PDB file of C-alpha atoms in Angstrom:
ATOM      1  CA  MET A  61     152.808 211.849  21.066  1.00 78.00           C
ATOM      2  CA  THR A  62     149.838 214.568  21.933  1.00 96.00           C
ATOM      3  CA  ILE A  63     146.179 213.974  20.828  1.00 98.00           C
ATOM      4  CA  LEU A  64     144.072 216.503  20.171  1.00 98.00           C
ATOM      5  CA  ILE A  65     140.541 216.677  19.391  1.00 98.00           C
ATOM      6  CA  GLY A  66     138.047 219.434  18.930  1.00 97.00           C
ATOM      7  CA  LEU A  67     134.920 220.771  16.744  1.00 97.00           C
ATOM      8  CA  THR A  68     134.739 222.386  13.119  1.00 95.00           C
ATOM      9  CA  GLY A  69     133.486 225.875  15.127  1.00 93.00           C
ATOM     10  CA  TRP A  70     132.455 226.856  18.979  1.00 93.00           C
ATOM     11  CA  GLY A  71     129.938 229.205  17.618  1.00 83.00           C
ATOM     12  CA  ASP A  72     127.111 226.164  17.933  1.00 73.00           C
ATOM     13  CA  HIS A  73     127.887 223.611  19.505  1.00 61.00           C
ATOM     14  CA  THR A  74     124.703 224.127  22.212  1.00 61.00           C
ATOM     15  CA  THR A  75     125.331 221.428  24.525  1.00 72.00           C
ATOM     16  CA  LEU A  76     128.086 223.094  25.456  1.00 80.00           C
ATOM     17  CA  TYR A  77     127.263 226.529  26.534  1.00 74.00           C
ATOM     18  CA  THR A  78     125.026 227.805  30.020  1.00 71.00           C
ATOM     19  CA  ASP A  79     122.686 230.458  28.578  1.00 67.00           C
ATOM     20  CA  ALA A  80     125.384 232.553  30.337  1.00 65.00           C
ATOM     21  CA  ASP A  81     127.829 231.466  28.782  1.00 62.00           C
ATOM     22  CA  LYS A  82     126.048 232.266  25.805  1.00 60.00           C
ATOM     23  CA  LYS A  83     125.485 236.272  26.237  1.00 57.00           C
ATOM     24  CA  LYS A  84     129.238 236.252  26.760  1.00 69.00           C
ATOM     25  CA  ASN A  85     132.654 234.542  25.203  1.00 82.00           C
ATOM     26  CA  LYS A  86     131.721 231.585  23.507  1.00 90.00           C
ATOM     27  CA  LEU A  87     135.631 230.671  22.434  1.00 94.00           C
ATOM     28  CA  ALA A  88     137.077 231.276  26.002  1.00 93.00           C
ATOM     29  CA  THR A  89     134.388 228.822  27.244  1.00 92.00           C
ATOM     30  CA  TYR A  90     134.407 226.323  24.170  1.00 94.00           C
ATOM     31  CA  SER A  91     138.492 226.609  25.024  1.00 95.00           C
ATOM     32  CA  SER A  92     137.857 225.274  28.515  1.00 94.00           C
ATOM     33  CA  HIS A  93     136.776 221.831  26.598  1.00 95.00           C
ATOM     34  CA  PHE A  94     139.101 221.437  23.789  1.00 97.00           C
ATOM     35  CA  PRO A  95     142.373 222.148  23.025  1.00 98.00           C
ATOM     36  CA  VAL A  96     141.885 223.168  18.947  1.00 98.00           C
ATOM     37  CA  VAL A  97     139.064 224.431  16.834  1.00 98.00           C
ATOM     38  CA  GLU A  98     138.743 224.979  13.309  1.00 98.00           C
ATOM     39  CA  ILE A  99     137.996 228.412  11.904  1.00 98.00           C
ATOM     40  CA  ASP A 100     135.340 227.880   9.396  1.00 95.00           C
ATOM     41  CA  SER A 101     134.528 232.220   9.055  1.00 96.00           C
ATOM     42  CA  SER A 102     137.854 232.589   6.814  1.00 97.00           C
ATOM     43  CA  PHE A 103     136.137 230.472   4.321  1.00 97.00           C
ATOM     44  CA  TYR A 104     133.899 232.664   3.443  1.00 96.00           C
ATOM     45  CA  ALA A 105     135.536 236.039   3.927  1.00 96.00           C
ATOM     46  CA  ILE A 106     139.708 236.702   4.876  1.00 97.00           C
ATOM     47  CA  GLN A 107     138.950 237.594   8.398  1.00 98.00           C
ATOM     48  CA  SER A 108     141.202 241.067   9.854  1.00 98.00           C
ATOM     49  CA  GLN A 109     143.777 240.429  12.389  1.00 98.00           C
ATOM     50  CA  GLU A 110     141.785 242.087  14.911  1.00 98.00           C
ATOM     51  CA  ASN A 111     139.730 239.414  14.993  1.00 97.00           C
ATOM     52  CA  TYR A 112     142.631 236.786  14.641  1.00 98.00           C
ATOM     53  CA  ASP A 113     144.027 239.034  17.781  1.00 98.00           C
ATOM     54  CA  LYS A 114     141.020 238.901  19.906  1.00 96.00           C
ATOM     55  CA  TRP A 115     140.576 234.846  19.540  1.00 97.00           C
ATOM     56  CA  ILE A 116     144.878 234.771  20.736  1.00 98.00           C
ATOM     57  CA  SER A 117     143.510 236.177  23.616  1.00 97.00           C
ATOM     58  CA  GLU A 118     140.757 234.604  24.775  1.00 95.00           C
ATOM     59  CA  THR A 119     142.688 231.212  24.428  1.00 97.00           C
ATOM     60  CA  PRO A 120     145.237 229.377  26.445  1.00 97.00           C
ATOM     61  CA  ASP A 121     148.430 229.507  25.415  1.00 95.00           C
ATOM     62  CA  HIS A 122     148.878 226.151  23.929  1.00 96.00           C
ATOM     63  CA  PHE A 123     145.929 226.512  22.378  1.00 98.00           C
ATOM     64  CA  GLN A 124     145.548 225.699  18.481  1.00 98.00           C
ATOM     65  CA  PHE A 125     143.652 226.725  15.290  1.00 98.00           C
ATOM     66  CA  VAL A 126     143.323 225.139  12.120  1.00 98.00           C
ATOM     67  CA  ILE A 127     141.952 227.729   9.402  1.00 98.00           C
ATOM     68  CA  LYS A 128     140.011 226.882   6.524  1.00 98.00           C
ATOM     69  CA  ALA A 129     141.447 228.330   3.399  1.00 98.00           C
ATOM     70  CA  HIS A 130     139.527 230.918   1.795  1.00 97.00           C
ATOM     71  CA  GLN A 131     137.029 229.774  -0.849  1.00 96.00           C
ATOM     72  CA  SER A 132     138.874 231.567  -3.806  1.00 95.00           C
ATOM     73  CA  MET A 133     141.925 229.860  -2.582  1.00 96.00           C
ATOM     74  CA  THR A 134     140.282 226.852  -3.359  1.00 96.00           C
ATOM     75  CA  GLY A 135     138.316 227.792  -6.358  1.00 91.00           C
ATOM     76  CA  HIS A 136     135.081 227.584  -5.103  1.00 92.00           C
ATOM     77  CA  ASP A 137     134.375 230.830  -6.077  1.00 89.00           C
ATOM     78  CA  ARG A 138     135.023 229.676 -10.457  1.00 87.00           C
ATOM     79  CA  ILE A 139     137.042 232.396 -11.272  1.00 85.00           C
ATOM     80  CA  THR A 140     140.660 232.021 -13.061  1.00 82.00           C
ATOM     81  CA  ARG A 141     142.581 234.626 -11.963  1.00 86.00           C
ATOM     82  CA  THR A 142     146.156 236.027 -12.981  1.00 87.00           C
ATOM     83  CA  ILE A 143     149.154 235.255 -11.012  1.00 86.00           C
ATOM     84  CA  GLN A 144     149.896 238.415  -9.896  1.00 93.00           C
ATOM     85  CA  GLU A 145     145.650 237.729  -8.353  1.00 92.00           C
ATOM     86  CA  ALA A 146     146.600 234.901  -6.728  1.00 92.00           C
ATOM     87  CA  LYS A 147     149.811 235.796  -5.167  1.00 95.00           C
ATOM     88  CA  GLN A 148     148.415 238.919  -3.738  1.00 96.00           C
ATOM     89  CA  LEU A 149     144.729 237.342  -2.480  1.00 96.00           C
ATOM     90  CA  PHE A 150     147.039 234.457  -0.975  1.00 97.00           C
ATOM     91  CA  GLN A 151     149.224 237.455   1.128  1.00 97.00           C
ATOM     92  CA  SER A 152     146.272 238.986   1.865  1.00 97.00           C
ATOM     93  CA  PHE A 153     145.225 236.158   3.649  1.00 98.00           C
ATOM     94  CA  LEU A 154     148.776 235.305   5.407  1.00 97.00           C
ATOM     95  CA  GLU A 155     148.870 238.920   6.618  1.00 98.00           C
ATOM     96  CA  SER A 156     145.574 237.958   7.603  1.00 98.00           C
ATOM     97  CA  ILE A 157     146.788 235.416   9.937  1.00 98.00           C
ATOM     98  CA  GLU A 158     150.481 236.587  10.694  1.00 98.00           C
ATOM     99  CA  PRO A 159     148.904 237.016  14.478  1.00 98.00           C
ATOM    100  CA  VAL A 160     148.329 233.676  14.778  1.00 98.00           C
ATOM    101  CA  SER A 161     151.403 232.594  13.105  1.00 98.00           C
ATOM    102  CA  LYS A 162     153.290 234.369  15.954  1.00 98.00           C
ATOM    103  CA  ALA A 163     151.297 233.388  18.480  1.00 98.00           C
ATOM    104  CA  SER A 164     152.392 229.365  17.812  1.00 98.00           C
ATOM    105  CA  LYS A 165     148.564 228.091  17.760  1.00 98.00           C
ATOM    106  CA  LEU A 166     148.756 227.812  14.038  1.00 98.00           C
ATOM    107  CA  HIS A 167     148.384 224.382  13.943  1.00 98.00           C
ATOM    108  CA  ALA A 168     147.226 224.037   9.845  1.00 98.00           C
ATOM    109  CA  ILE A 169     145.876 225.496   6.835  1.00 98.00           C
ATOM    110  CA  LEU A 170     142.980 223.596   5.912  1.00 98.00           C
ATOM    111  CA  PHE A 171     141.855 223.477   2.155  1.00 98.00           C
ATOM    112  CA  GLN A 172     139.253 221.626   1.192  1.00 98.00           C
ATOM    113  CA  PHE A 173     138.338 221.850  -2.400  1.00 97.00           C
ATOM    114  CA  PRO A 174     135.064 221.139  -4.132  1.00 96.00           C
ATOM    115  CA  PRO A 175     133.170 217.968  -5.376  1.00 95.00           C
ATOM    116  CA  TRP A 176     134.384 219.225  -8.778  1.00 95.00           C
ATOM    117  CA  PHE A 177     138.184 220.041  -8.213  1.00 97.00           C
ATOM    118  CA  ASP A 178     138.706 216.020  -9.785  1.00 97.00           C
ATOM    119  CA  VAL A 179     142.173 214.424 -10.884  1.00 97.00           C
ATOM    120  CA  ARG A 180     143.548 216.083 -14.170  1.00 97.00           C
ATOM    121  CA  VAL A 181     146.471 217.914 -15.057  1.00 97.00           C
ATOM    122  CA  ALA A 182     144.601 221.832 -14.345  1.00 95.00           C
ATOM    123  CA  HIS A 183     143.981 220.513 -11.084  1.00 97.00           C
ATOM    124  CA  ILE A 184     147.369 218.974 -10.345  1.00 97.00           C
ATOM    125  CA  GLN A 185     149.198 222.334 -11.794  1.00 96.00           C
ATOM    126  CA  LYS A 186     147.006 224.086  -9.161  1.00 95.00           C
ATOM    127  CA  LEU A 187     148.002 222.346  -6.105  1.00 97.00           C
ATOM    128  CA  GLN A 188     151.321 222.678  -7.509  1.00 95.00           C
ATOM    129  CA  LYS A 189     151.167 226.843  -7.363  1.00 95.00           C
ATOM    130  CA  ILE A 190     149.360 226.956  -3.509  1.00 96.00           C
ATOM    131  CA  LYS A 191     152.685 225.041  -2.943  1.00 95.00           C
ATOM    132  CA  GLN A 192     155.015 227.591  -4.194  1.00 95.00           C
ATOM    133  CA  LEU A 193     152.479 230.366  -2.920  1.00 96.00           C
ATOM    134  CA  LEU A 194     152.717 229.181   0.497  1.00 96.00           C
ATOM    135  CA  PRO A 195     156.004 227.185   0.500  1.00 93.00           C
ATOM    136  CA  ASN A 196     156.901 227.335   4.774  1.00 92.00           C
ATOM    137  CA  GLN A 197     153.150 227.007   5.480  1.00 97.00           C
ATOM    138  CA  PRO A 198     151.576 223.655   7.343  1.00 97.00           C
ATOM    139  CA  ILE A 199     149.075 222.854   4.641  1.00 98.00           C
ATOM    140  CA  ALA A 200     146.306 220.711   5.354  1.00 98.00           C
ATOM    141  CA  ILE A 201     144.427 219.178   1.580  1.00 98.00           C
ATOM    142  CA  GLU A 202     141.014 217.674   1.925  1.00 98.00           C
ATOM    143  CA  PHE A 203     139.371 216.843  -1.110  1.00 98.00           C
ATOM    144  CA  ARG A 204     136.032 216.264  -2.196  1.00 96.00           C
ATOM    145  CA  ASN A 205     135.861 214.019  -5.208  1.00 97.00           C
ATOM    146  CA  GLN A 206     136.692 210.215  -4.683  1.00 96.00           C
ATOM    147  CA  THR A 207     139.051 210.304  -8.237  1.00 98.00           C
ATOM    148  CA  TRP A 208     142.004 211.382  -6.113  1.00 98.00           C
ATOM    149  CA  PHE A 209     141.336 207.894  -4.109  1.00 98.00           C
ATOM    150  CA  GLU A 210     141.117 205.486  -7.556  1.00 97.00           C
ATOM    151  CA  ALA A 211     142.935 203.101  -7.444  1.00 97.00           C
ATOM    152  CA  ALA A 212     144.883 204.423 -10.404  1.00 97.00           C
ATOM    153  CA  HIS A 213     145.701 207.342  -8.726  1.00 98.00           C
ATOM    154  CA  ARG A 214     145.424 207.176  -4.841  1.00 98.00           C
ATOM    155  CA  GLN A 215     149.652 205.773  -4.467  1.00 98.00           C
ATOM    156  CA  ALA A 216     150.240 208.855  -6.483  1.00 98.00           C
ATOM    157  CA  THR A 217     147.894 211.726  -4.718  1.00 98.00           C
ATOM    158  CA  LEU A 218     149.354 210.526  -1.082  1.00 98.00           C
ATOM    159  CA  ASP A 219     152.909 210.790  -2.946  1.00 98.00           C
ATOM    160  CA  LEU A 220     152.019 214.390  -4.696  1.00 97.00           C
ATOM    161  CA  ILE A 221     150.710 215.230  -1.053  1.00 98.00           C
ATOM    162  CA  LYS A 222     154.051 213.508   0.715  1.00 97.00           C
ATOM    163  CA  LYS A 223     156.056 215.161  -1.441  1.00 96.00           C
ATOM    164  CA  ASN A 224     155.153 218.643  -0.085  1.00 96.00           C
ATOM    165  CA  ASP A 225     155.104 217.909   3.326  1.00 96.00           C
ATOM    166  CA  TRP A 226     151.750 218.538   3.552  1.00 98.00           C
ATOM    167  CA  ILE A 227     149.148 216.460   5.776  1.00 98.00           C
ATOM    168  CA  HIS A 228     146.669 214.397   4.215  1.00 98.00           C
ATOM    169  CA  THR A 229     143.163 215.098   5.997  1.00 98.00           C
ATOM    170  CA  ILE A 230     141.633 211.785   6.310  1.00 98.00           C
ATOM    171  CA  CYS A 231     138.038 211.910   6.172  1.00 98.00           C
ATOM    172  CA  ASP A 232     134.647 210.109   7.472  1.00 98.00           C
ATOM    173  CA  GLU A 233     132.203 210.802   5.731  1.00 96.00           C
ATOM    174  CA  PRO A 234     129.342 209.267   3.744  1.00 93.00           C
ATOM    175  CA  GLN A 235     130.257 206.768   0.825  1.00 93.00           C
ATOM    176  CA  ALA A 236     128.000 209.290  -0.974  1.00 88.00           C
ATOM    177  CA  GLY A 237     128.902 208.716  -4.924  1.00 90.00           C
ATOM    178  CA  GLU A 238     131.613 211.102  -6.379  1.00 92.00           C
ATOM    179  CA  GLY A 239     131.846 213.833  -4.161  1.00 91.00           C
ATOM    180  CA  SER A 240     133.321 212.449  -1.330  1.00 94.00           C
ATOM    181  CA  VAL A 241     136.569 210.508  -0.507  1.00 97.00           C
ATOM    182  CA  PRO A 242     136.659 206.851   1.015  1.00 97.00           C
ATOM    183  CA  THR A 243     138.828 206.827   4.835  1.00 98.00           C
ATOM    184  CA  VAL A 244     142.671 206.382   3.298  1.00 98.00           C
ATOM    185  CA  LEU A 245     144.259 205.753   6.876  1.00 98.00           C
ATOM    186  CA  GLU A 246     147.744 207.104   5.706  1.00 97.00           C
ATOM    187  CA  ILE A 247     150.367 209.655   7.081  1.00 97.00           C
ATOM    188  CA  THR A 248     152.331 211.366   4.760  1.00 98.00           C
ATOM    189  CA  ASN A 249     153.726 214.146   7.756  1.00 97.00           C
ATOM    190  CA  PRO A 250     155.819 213.605   9.746  1.00 95.00           C
ATOM    191  CA  THR A 251     154.786 215.762  12.698  1.00 97.00           C
ATOM    192  CA  THR A 252     150.659 215.902  11.850  1.00 98.00           C
ATOM    193  CA  ALA A 253     147.495 213.998  11.275  1.00 98.00           C
ATOM    194  CA  LEU A 254     144.139 215.481  10.625  1.00 98.00           C
ATOM    195  CA  ILE A 255     140.617 213.778  10.696  1.00 98.00           C
ATOM    196  CA  ARG A 256     137.971 215.771   9.830  1.00 98.00           C
ATOM    197  CA  MET A 257     134.638 213.297  11.155  1.00 98.00           C
ATOM    198  CA  HIS A 258     131.972 214.875   8.538  1.00 95.00           C
ATOM    199  CA  GLY A 259     129.196 212.032   9.729  1.00 94.00           C
ATOM    200  CA  LYS A 260     127.924 209.316   7.641  1.00 92.00           C
ATOM    201  CA  ASN A 261     123.976 210.819   6.891  1.00 88.00           C
ATOM    202  CA  VAL A 262     124.281 210.031   3.212  1.00 85.00           C
ATOM    203  CA  HIS A 263     121.812 211.339   2.036  1.00 78.00           C
ATOM    204  CA  GLY A 264     122.244 215.074   2.703  1.00 77.00           C
ATOM    205  CA  TRP A 265     125.347 214.697   2.076  1.00 80.00           C
ATOM    206  CA  ASN A 266     124.489 215.909  -1.939  1.00 75.00           C
ATOM    207  CA  ARG A 267     121.710 218.617  -0.826  1.00 65.00           C
ATOM    208  CA  ASN A 268     124.163 220.706  -1.329  1.00 58.00           C
ATOM    209  CA  GLY A 269     122.796 223.587  -3.188  1.00 48.00           C
ATOM    210  CA  ARG A 270     119.738 222.110  -3.247  1.00 48.00           C
ATOM    211  CA  GLY A 271     116.270 223.729  -1.267  1.00 49.00           C
ATOM    212  CA  GLY A 272     118.283 227.214  -0.120  1.00 50.00           C
ATOM    213  CA  GLU A 273     120.129 226.753   3.229  1.00 50.00           C
ATOM    214  CA  ASP A 274     118.218 223.963   4.352  1.00 60.00           C
ATOM    215  CA  TRP A 275     120.864 221.518   2.828  1.00 61.00           C
ATOM    216  CA  ARG A 276     123.244 222.802   6.147  1.00 63.00           C
ATOM    217  CA  ASN A 277     120.706 221.303   8.665  1.00 69.00           C
ATOM    218  CA  VAL A 278     120.966 218.114   7.022  1.00 79.00           C
ATOM    219  CA  ARG A 279     124.162 217.184   5.430  1.00 79.00           C
ATOM    220  CA  TYR A 280     125.750 217.052   9.305  1.00 86.00           C
ATOM    221  CA  LEU A 281     123.042 215.476  10.788  1.00 84.00           C
ATOM    222  CA  TYR A 282     124.536 212.215  12.616  1.00 93.00           C
ATOM    223  CA  GLN A 283     125.421 210.919  16.104  1.00 95.00           C
ATOM    224  CA  TYR A 284     128.748 208.503  16.011  1.00 97.00           C
ATOM    225  CA  ASN A 285     127.575 205.210  18.351  1.00 97.00           C
ATOM    226  CA  ALA A 286     130.580 203.755  20.787  1.00 97.00           C
ATOM    227  CA  LYS A 287     131.171 201.310  18.479  1.00 98.00           C
ATOM    228  CA  GLU A 288     131.867 203.601  15.797  1.00 98.00           C
ATOM    229  CA  LEU A 289     133.722 205.645  18.393  1.00 98.00           C
ATOM    230  CA  THR A 290     135.720 202.664  19.257  1.00 98.00           C
ATOM    231  CA  GLU A 291     136.762 201.940  16.214  1.00 98.00           C
ATOM    232  CA  TRP A 292     137.700 205.425  15.583  1.00 98.00           C
ATOM    233  CA  ALA A 293     139.968 204.787  19.161  1.00 98.00           C
ATOM    234  CA  THR A 294     141.785 201.835  17.525  1.00 98.00           C
ATOM    235  CA  TYR A 295     142.946 203.678  14.515  1.00 98.00           C
ATOM    236  CA  ILE A 296     144.004 207.156  15.493  1.00 98.00           C
ATOM    237  CA  ARG A 297     146.536 204.378  18.314  1.00 97.00           C
ATOM    238  CA  GLN A 298     148.062 203.585  15.607  1.00 97.00           C
ATOM    239  CA  LEU A 299     148.370 206.642  13.815  1.00 97.00           C
ATOM    240  CA  GLU A 300     149.694 208.133  16.861  1.00 96.00           C
ATOM    241  CA  LYS A 301     152.869 205.644  16.403  1.00 96.00           C
ATOM    242  CA  MET A 302     153.701 207.156  12.883  1.00 96.00           C
ATOM    243  CA  THR A 303     153.562 210.529  13.505  1.00 97.00           C
ATOM    244  CA  GLN A 304     153.635 213.193  16.486  1.00 97.00           C
ATOM    245  CA  THR A 305     150.027 214.761  16.670  1.00 98.00           C
ATOM    246  CA  VAL A 306     146.766 213.406  15.359  1.00 98.00           C
ATOM    247  CA  THR A 307     144.137 216.438  15.582  1.00 98.00           C
ATOM    248  CA  VAL A 308     140.304 214.960  15.304  1.00 98.00           C
ATOM    249  CA  LEU A 309     138.050 217.662  14.764  1.00 98.00           C
ATOM    250  CA  PHE A 310     133.445 216.478  14.914  1.00 97.00           C
ATOM    251  CA  ASN A 311     132.355 217.979  12.642  1.00 95.00           C
ATOM    252  CA  ASN A 312     128.936 216.188  13.154  1.00 93.00           C
ATOM    253  CA  ASN A 313     126.885 219.167  14.225  1.00 88.00           C
ATOM    254  CA  SER A 314     123.406 219.704  12.515  1.00 81.00           C
ATOM    255  CA  GLY A 315     122.304 217.851  15.047  1.00 82.00           C
ATOM    256  CA  GLY A 316     124.015 219.147  18.107  1.00 85.00           C
ATOM    257  CA  ASP A 317     125.737 215.510  18.199  1.00 93.00           C
ATOM    258  CA  ALA A 318     129.588 217.200  17.422  1.00 95.00           C
ATOM    259  CA  SER A 319     130.575 218.008  21.140  1.00 95.00           C
ATOM    260  CA  ASN A 320     129.122 215.218  22.959  1.00 95.00           C
ATOM    261  CA  ASN A 321     130.982 212.831  20.381  1.00 97.00           C
ATOM    262  CA  ALA A 322     134.014 214.398  20.769  1.00 97.00           C
ATOM    263  CA  LYS A 323     134.420 214.177  24.906  1.00 97.00           C
ATOM    264  CA  GLU A 324     133.056 210.134  23.792  1.00 98.00           C
ATOM    265  CA  LEU A 325     136.056 210.063  21.936  1.00 98.00           C
ATOM    266  CA  ILE A 326     138.123 211.684  24.571  1.00 98.00           C
ATOM    267  CA  GLN A 327     137.077 209.131  27.120  1.00 97.00           C
ATOM    268  CA  LEU A 328     137.695 206.032  25.359  1.00 98.00           C
ATOM    269  CA  LEU A 329     141.126 207.276  24.594  1.00 98.00           C
ATOM    270  CA  HIS A 330     141.660 208.249  28.167  1.00 97.00           C
ATOM    271  CA  ILE A 331     142.980 211.436  27.503  1.00 97.00           C
ATOM    272  CA  SER A 332     143.242 214.253  30.154  1.00 95.00           C
ATOM    273  CA  TYR A 333     144.422 218.053  28.559  1.00 97.00           C
ATOM    274  CA  ASP A 334     146.591 220.173  30.811  1.00 92.00           C
ATOM    275  CA  ASN A 335     146.284 224.087  30.072  1.00 90.00           C
ATOM    276  CA  LEU A 336     142.860 224.217  29.463  1.00 96.00           C
ATOM    277  CA  ASN A 337     140.727 227.378  29.880  1.00 93.00           C
ATOM    278  CA  PRO A 338     139.905 227.194  33.901  1.00 91.00           C
ATOM    279  CA  ARG A 339     135.786 226.539  33.339  1.00 78.00           C
ATOM    280  CA  GLN A 340     133.588 228.201  36.191  1.00 60.00           C
ATOM    281  CA  LEU A 341     132.385 225.342  38.436  1.00 50.00           C
ATOM    282  CA  ASP A 342     135.617 224.114  38.893  1.00 43.00           C
ATOM    283  CA  LEU A 343     136.025 227.787  40.960  1.00 38.00           C
ATOM    284  CA  PHE A 344     133.312 226.006  43.664  1.00 36.00           C
ATOM    285  CA  GLU A 345     135.245 222.255  43.571  1.00 36.00           C
TER     286      GLU A 345
END
């Protein structure tokens, strides 16, 4: 069994980098600390194969990427597309990430749906279309609408994800109304569990779209304390018994807390990673 702990992105985690690192390749430094990372830039633009080739070359052999699906694939852009347009879109995305797949570094494609993506026939049909368009890919599903996990729908939601061999994304996030989901400690895939740690900032969670981009500086502003991380360490050990790999990604970085919290959790779980990139300081030890 394997536990992979990392962060959502590698660019803004200032506690990881010296001034010299900031002028060099941050991903190479990042991958001397953690074995997995989430690529967020793919949500905003389908990345070039050249970008992926670069990221592959900068990381060690067993490093893993969780790649976010483009916002047009999750419906964030609210544009209705024909079947042919959808096929072309999904094909373009698949072609872009092909180098990651070939390098055996694709951990999952993360579909993070918008807060208005609730339980209704049209949205269930959209999920089924995603299965048709990406039949053999490691797909992780993350909802941001609590209707999927209301008592009347919870089991059906988990059954649907399991039926499609998808990974149910377990979330730790503020309970801030309909646009948030509870922590559901359920496994739907025999090989992979994915946990995303968003923090518990209730005040900042629902500020999306208000005040320009300032909401980003508030939404994920949270530092997990020792008690919370110890509780999650217990959950992870339980989940570890039910699947081959448990992957944990910290997203609470508005205040720069994600990397420290991730390292604290690694220590709590007594994990030591082999096959990371060498750290510069190790040369002098």
